């Protein structure tokens, strides 16, 4: 429903834009599985209100009016059961640091790896260090508290 899409999302149905209606022809009790994707537009906002889609049956053979069903699309719900569309923050830009930044290739032999218990130490540079620390987005950051839970 274009009225609820105030964030200018691109909505895709099976990879095609939902700019035009999509038609499915079903026989009897047949079902169709459809993938709906919501693509965020430009900007830094990551949380939005849900949007609505509607499904309409064009079965007019039996003389009844078409049936229309509306559904809200959302992917996150807070503890108060408020629903919204939430995107994951993008990963910060990084690059190799130290000697690996200058070299375009890395070659190791099995003796080197076995001598280090198959561990290789690497360094990276956070190009967006002024915006946030890498650890803030790490899965190992137990300090990050959230009132949200993912469905």
PDB file of C-alpha atoms in Angstrom:
ATOM      1  CA  UNK A   1       0.000   0.000   0.000  1.00  0.00           C
ATOM      2  CA  UNK A   2       1.730   3.188  -1.167  1.00  0.00           C
ATOM      3  CA  UNK A   3       0.069   5.251   1.570  1.00  0.00           C
ATOM      4  CA  UNK A   4       1.963   3.388   4.324  1.00  0.00           C
ATOM      5  CA  UNK A   5       5.292   3.395   2.457  1.00  0.00           C
ATOM      6  CA  UNK A   6       6.341   6.838   3.713  1.00  0.00           C
ATOM      7  CA  UNK A   7      10.016   5.776   3.949  1.00  0.00           C
ATOM      8  CA  UNK A   8      10.265   5.298   0.176  1.00  0.00           C
ATOM      9  CA  UNK A   9      11.127   1.604   0.452  1.00  0.00           C
ATOM     10  CA  UNK A  10      11.562  -0.501  -2.642  1.00  0.00           C
ATOM     11  CA  UNK A  11       9.344  -3.550  -2.178  1.00  0.00           C
ATOM     12  CA  UNK A  12      10.206  -6.633  -4.199  1.00  0.00           C
ATOM     13  CA  UNK A  13       8.071  -9.716  -4.772  1.00  0.00           C
ATOM     14  CA  UNK A  14      10.110 -12.697  -5.927  1.00  0.00           C
ATOM     15  CA  UNK A  15      12.803 -10.216  -7.029  1.00  0.00           C
ATOM     16  CA  UNK A  16      10.471  -7.989  -9.074  1.00  0.00           C
ATOM     17  CA  UNK A  17       9.318  -4.519  -7.964  1.00  0.00           C
ATOM     18  CA  UNK A  18       5.854  -4.340  -6.479  1.00  0.00           C
ATOM     19  CA  UNK A  19       5.128  -1.219  -8.522  1.00  0.00           C
ATOM     20  CA  UNK A  20       2.492  -3.167 -10.449  1.00  0.00           C
ATOM     21  CA  UNK A  21       0.123  -5.905  -9.228  1.00  0.00           C
ATOM     22  CA  UNK A  22       1.409  -9.471  -9.354  1.00  0.00           C
ATOM     23  CA  UNK A  23      -0.982 -12.153 -10.548  1.00  0.00           C
ATOM     24  CA  UNK A  24      -1.023 -15.772  -9.378  1.00  0.00           C
ATOM     25  CA  UNK A  25      -3.396 -18.345 -10.833  1.00  0.00           C
ATOM     26  CA  UNK A  26      -4.236 -21.071  -8.311  1.00  0.00           C
ATOM     27  CA  UNK A  27      -6.175 -24.274  -8.881  1.00  0.00           C
ATOM     28  CA  UNK A  28      -8.320 -25.489  -5.971  1.00  0.00           C
ATOM     29  CA  UNK A  29      -6.339 -25.741  -2.723  1.00  0.00           C
ATOM     30  CA  UNK A  30      -3.017 -24.941  -4.382  1.00  0.00           C
ATOM     31  CA  UNK A  31      -0.625 -22.673  -2.453  1.00  0.00           C
ATOM     32  CA  UNK A  32       2.126 -20.360  -3.656  1.00  0.00           C
ATOM     33  CA  UNK A  33       5.120 -19.326  -1.570  1.00  0.00           C
ATOM     34  CA  UNK A  34       6.268 -15.806  -2.302  1.00  0.00           C
ATOM     35  CA  UNK A  35       9.317 -13.911  -1.055  1.00  0.00           C
ATOM     36  CA  UNK A  36       8.815 -10.254  -0.198  1.00  0.00           C
ATOM     37  CA  UNK A  37      11.901  -8.079   0.316  1.00  0.00           C
ATOM     38  CA  UNK A  38      12.023  -4.502   1.553  1.00  0.00           C
ATOM     39  CA  UNK A  39      14.995  -2.424   0.440  1.00  0.00           C
ATOM     40  CA  UNK A  40      15.917   0.715   2.388  1.00  0.00           C
ATOM     41  CA  UNK A  41      16.510   3.943   0.532  1.00  0.00           C
ATOM     42  CA  UNK A  42      19.261   6.496   1.224  1.00  0.00           C
ATOM     43  CA  UNK A  43      19.787   7.994   4.653  1.00  0.00           C
ATOM     44  CA  UNK A  44      21.049   6.917   8.052  1.00  0.00           C
ATOM     45  CA  UNK A  45      17.697   6.050   9.658  1.00  0.00           C
ATOM     46  CA  UNK A  46      17.463   2.331  10.454  1.00  0.00           C
ATOM     47  CA  UNK A  47      14.056   1.991  12.146  1.00  0.00           C
ATOM     48  CA  UNK A  48      10.716   2.612  10.429  1.00  0.00           C
ATOM     49  CA  UNK A  49       6.995   2.064  10.901  1.00  0.00           C
ATOM     50  CA  UNK A  50       5.535  -1.102   9.353  1.00  0.00           C
ATOM     51  CA  UNK A  51       4.110  -0.937   5.860  1.00  0.00           C
ATOM     52  CA  UNK A  52       0.981  -2.670   4.597  1.00  0.00           C
ATOM     53  CA  UNK A  53       0.427  -4.901   1.633  1.00  0.00           C
ATOM     54  CA  UNK A  54      -2.875  -6.222   0.425  1.00  0.00           C
ATOM     55  CA  UNK A  55      -3.941  -9.338  -1.373  1.00  0.00           C
ATOM     56  CA  UNK A  56      -7.056  -9.374  -3.480  1.00  0.00           C
ATOM     57  CA  UNK A  57      -8.856 -12.341  -4.932  1.00  0.00           C
ATOM     58  CA  UNK A  58     -10.288 -11.726  -8.376  1.00  0.00           C
ATOM     59  CA  UNK A  59     -12.496 -14.814  -8.262  1.00  0.00           C
ATOM     60  CA  UNK A  60     -15.659 -13.514  -9.836  1.00  0.00           C
ATOM     61  CA  UNK A  61     -16.802 -16.806 -11.334  1.00  0.00           C
ATOM     62  CA  UNK A  62     -18.999 -17.640  -8.344  1.00  0.00           C
ATOM     63  CA  UNK A  63     -20.703 -14.228  -8.364  1.00  0.00           C
ATOM     64  CA  UNK A  64     -19.124 -12.955  -5.118  1.00  0.00           C
ATOM     65  CA  UNK A  65     -17.195  -9.773  -4.641  1.00  0.00           C
ATOM     66  CA  UNK A  66     -13.400 -10.059  -4.611  1.00  0.00           C
ATOM     67  CA  UNK A  67     -11.927 -10.802  -1.185  1.00  0.00           C
ATOM     68  CA  UNK A  68      -9.242  -8.367   0.013  1.00  0.00           C
ATOM     69  CA  UNK A  69      -6.859  -9.049   2.903  1.00  0.00           C
ATOM     70  CA  UNK A  70      -4.328  -6.591   4.351  1.00  0.00           C
ATOM     71  CA  UNK A  71      -1.149  -7.523   6.224  1.00  0.00           C
ATOM     72  CA  UNK A  72       1.474  -5.402   7.967  1.00  0.00           C
ATOM     73  CA  UNK A  73       5.107  -6.074   7.101  1.00  0.00           C
ATOM     74  CA  UNK A  74       7.541  -5.763  10.010  1.00  0.00           C
ATOM     75  CA  UNK A  75      10.573  -7.645  11.332  1.00  0.00           C
ATOM     76  CA  UNK A  76      11.168  -6.375  14.894  1.00  0.00           C
ATOM     77  CA  UNK A  77       9.011  -6.038  17.978  1.00  0.00           C
ATOM     78  CA  UNK A  78       9.940  -4.317  21.241  1.00  0.00           C
ATOM     79  CA  UNK A  79       8.954  -5.422  24.744  1.00  0.00           C
ATOM     80  CA  UNK A  80       5.787  -3.300  24.582  1.00  0.00           C
ATOM     81  CA  UNK A  81       4.863  -5.267  21.429  1.00  0.00           C
ATOM     82  CA  UNK A  82       5.309  -2.238  19.141  1.00  0.00           C
ATOM     83  CA  UNK A  83       6.208  -3.434  15.670  1.00  0.00           C
ATOM     84  CA  UNK A  84       8.533  -1.825  13.186  1.00  0.00           C
ATOM     85  CA  UNK A  85      10.914  -2.454  10.315  1.00  0.00           C
ATOM     86  CA  UNK A  86      14.494  -2.397  11.528  1.00  0.00           C
ATOM     87  CA  UNK A  87      17.628  -2.637   9.429  1.00  0.00           C
ATOM     88  CA  UNK A  88      20.993  -3.813  10.754  1.00  0.00           C
ATOM     89  CA  UNK A  89      23.616  -1.048  10.908  1.00  0.00           C
ATOM     90  CA  UNK A  90      26.151  -1.313   8.108  1.00  0.00           C
ATOM     91  CA  UNK A  91      29.573  -2.651   8.919  1.00  0.00           C
ATOM     92  CA  UNK A  92      32.235   0.027   9.230  1.00  0.00           C
ATOM     93  CA  UNK A  93      34.689   0.340   6.356  1.00  0.00           C
ATOM     94  CA  UNK A  94      37.936  -1.441   7.101  1.00  0.00           C
ATOM     95  CA  UNK A  95      41.164  -2.177   5.279  1.00  0.00           C
ATOM     96  CA  UNK A  96      44.224  -4.254   5.950  1.00  0.00           C
ATOM     97  CA  UNK A  97      46.768  -2.533   8.182  1.00  0.00           C
ATOM     98  CA  UNK A  98      50.520  -2.810   8.464  1.00  0.00           C
ATOM     99  CA  UNK A  99      52.462  -4.878   5.936  1.00  0.00           C
ATOM    100  CA  UNK A 100      49.290  -6.485   4.587  1.00  0.00           C
ATOM    101  CA  UNK A 101      48.016  -3.077   3.462  1.00  0.00           C
ATOM    102  CA  UNK A 102      50.949  -2.723   1.093  1.00  0.00           C
ATOM    103  CA  UNK A 103      50.946  -6.321  -0.133  1.00  0.00           C
ATOM    104  CA  UNK A 104      48.190  -7.510  -2.408  1.00  0.00           C
ATOM    105  CA  UNK A 105      48.893 -11.207  -1.770  1.00  0.00           C
ATOM    106  CA  UNK A 106      49.630 -13.391   1.191  1.00  0.00           C
ATOM    107  CA  UNK A 107      51.296 -16.792   0.861  1.00  0.00           C
ATOM    108  CA  UNK A 108      51.809 -19.226   3.725  1.00  0.00           C
ATOM    109  CA  UNK A 109      53.017 -22.777   3.752  1.00  0.00           C
ATOM    110  CA  UNK A 110      51.639 -25.548   5.921  1.00  0.00           C
ATOM    111  CA  UNK A 111      54.760 -25.569   8.145  1.00  0.00           C
ATOM    112  CA  UNK A 112      54.165 -21.929   9.090  1.00  0.00           C
ATOM    113  CA  UNK A 113      50.520 -22.575   9.931  1.00  0.00           C
ATOM    114  CA  UNK A 114      51.194 -25.756  11.910  1.00  0.00           C
ATOM    115  CA  UNK A 115      53.864 -23.940  13.911  1.00  0.00           C
ATOM    116  CA  UNK A 116      51.261 -21.331  14.875  1.00  0.00           C
ATOM    117  CA  UNK A 117      48.487 -23.870  15.578  1.00  0.00           C
ATOM    118  CA  UNK A 118      46.762 -22.753  12.335  1.00  0.00           C
ATOM    119  CA  UNK A 119      46.284 -19.246  13.714  1.00  0.00           C
ATOM    120  CA  UNK A 120      47.259 -16.188  11.756  1.00  0.00           C
ATOM    121  CA  UNK A 121      47.378 -12.760  13.327  1.00  0.00           C
ATOM    122  CA  UNK A 122      46.160  -9.944  11.092  1.00  0.00           C
ATOM    123  CA  UNK A 123      45.609  -6.242  11.644  1.00  0.00           C
ATOM    124  CA  UNK A 124      42.857  -4.090  10.208  1.00  0.00           C
ATOM    125  CA  UNK A 125      42.273  -0.366  10.151  1.00  0.00           C
ATOM    126  CA  UNK A 126      38.805   1.010  10.893  1.00  0.00           C
ATOM    127  CA  UNK A 127      38.389   3.743   8.280  1.00  0.00           C
ATOM    128  CA  UNK A 128      35.346   5.130  10.091  1.00  0.00           C
ATOM    129  CA  UNK A 129      37.020   5.248  13.513  1.00  0.00           C
ATOM    130  CA  UNK A 130      35.580   8.697  14.223  1.00  0.00           C
ATOM    131  CA  UNK A 131      32.017   7.332  13.978  1.00  0.00           C
ATOM    132  CA  UNK A 132      32.268   4.217  16.125  1.00  0.00           C
ATOM    133  CA  UNK A 133      34.514   1.506  17.398  1.00  0.00           C
ATOM    134  CA  UNK A 134      34.552  -1.887  15.730  1.00  0.00           C
ATOM    135  CA  UNK A 135      33.817  -3.559  19.057  1.00  0.00           C
ATOM    136  CA  UNK A 136      30.488  -1.709  19.301  1.00  0.00           C
ATOM    137  CA  UNK A 137      29.171  -3.905  16.468  1.00  0.00           C
ATOM    138  CA  UNK A 138      30.989  -7.073  17.515  1.00  0.00           C
ATOM    139  CA  UNK A 139      29.028 -10.224  18.350  1.00  0.00           C
ATOM    140  CA  UNK A 140      31.407 -10.585  21.294  1.00  0.00           C
ATOM    141  CA  UNK A 141      30.293  -7.302  22.884  1.00  0.00           C
ATOM    142  CA  UNK A 142      28.253  -8.507  25.867  1.00  0.00           C
ATOM    143  CA  UNK A 143      27.925  -4.933  27.153  1.00  0.00           C
ATOM    144  CA  UNK A 144      25.501  -3.891  24.432  1.00  0.00           C
ATOM    145  CA  UNK A 145      22.037  -3.820  25.985  1.00  0.00           C
ATOM    146  CA  UNK A 146      18.879  -3.782  23.931  1.00  0.00           C
ATOM    147  CA  UNK A 147      15.204  -3.666  24.756  1.00  0.00           C
ATOM    148  CA  UNK A 148      14.425  -5.303  21.433  1.00  0.00           C
ATOM    149  CA  UNK A 149      14.160  -8.919  20.531  1.00  0.00           C
ATOM    150  CA  UNK A 150      14.314 -10.272  17.027  1.00  0.00           C
ATOM    151  CA  UNK A 151      11.553 -12.466  15.677  1.00  0.00           C
TER     152      UNK A 151
END
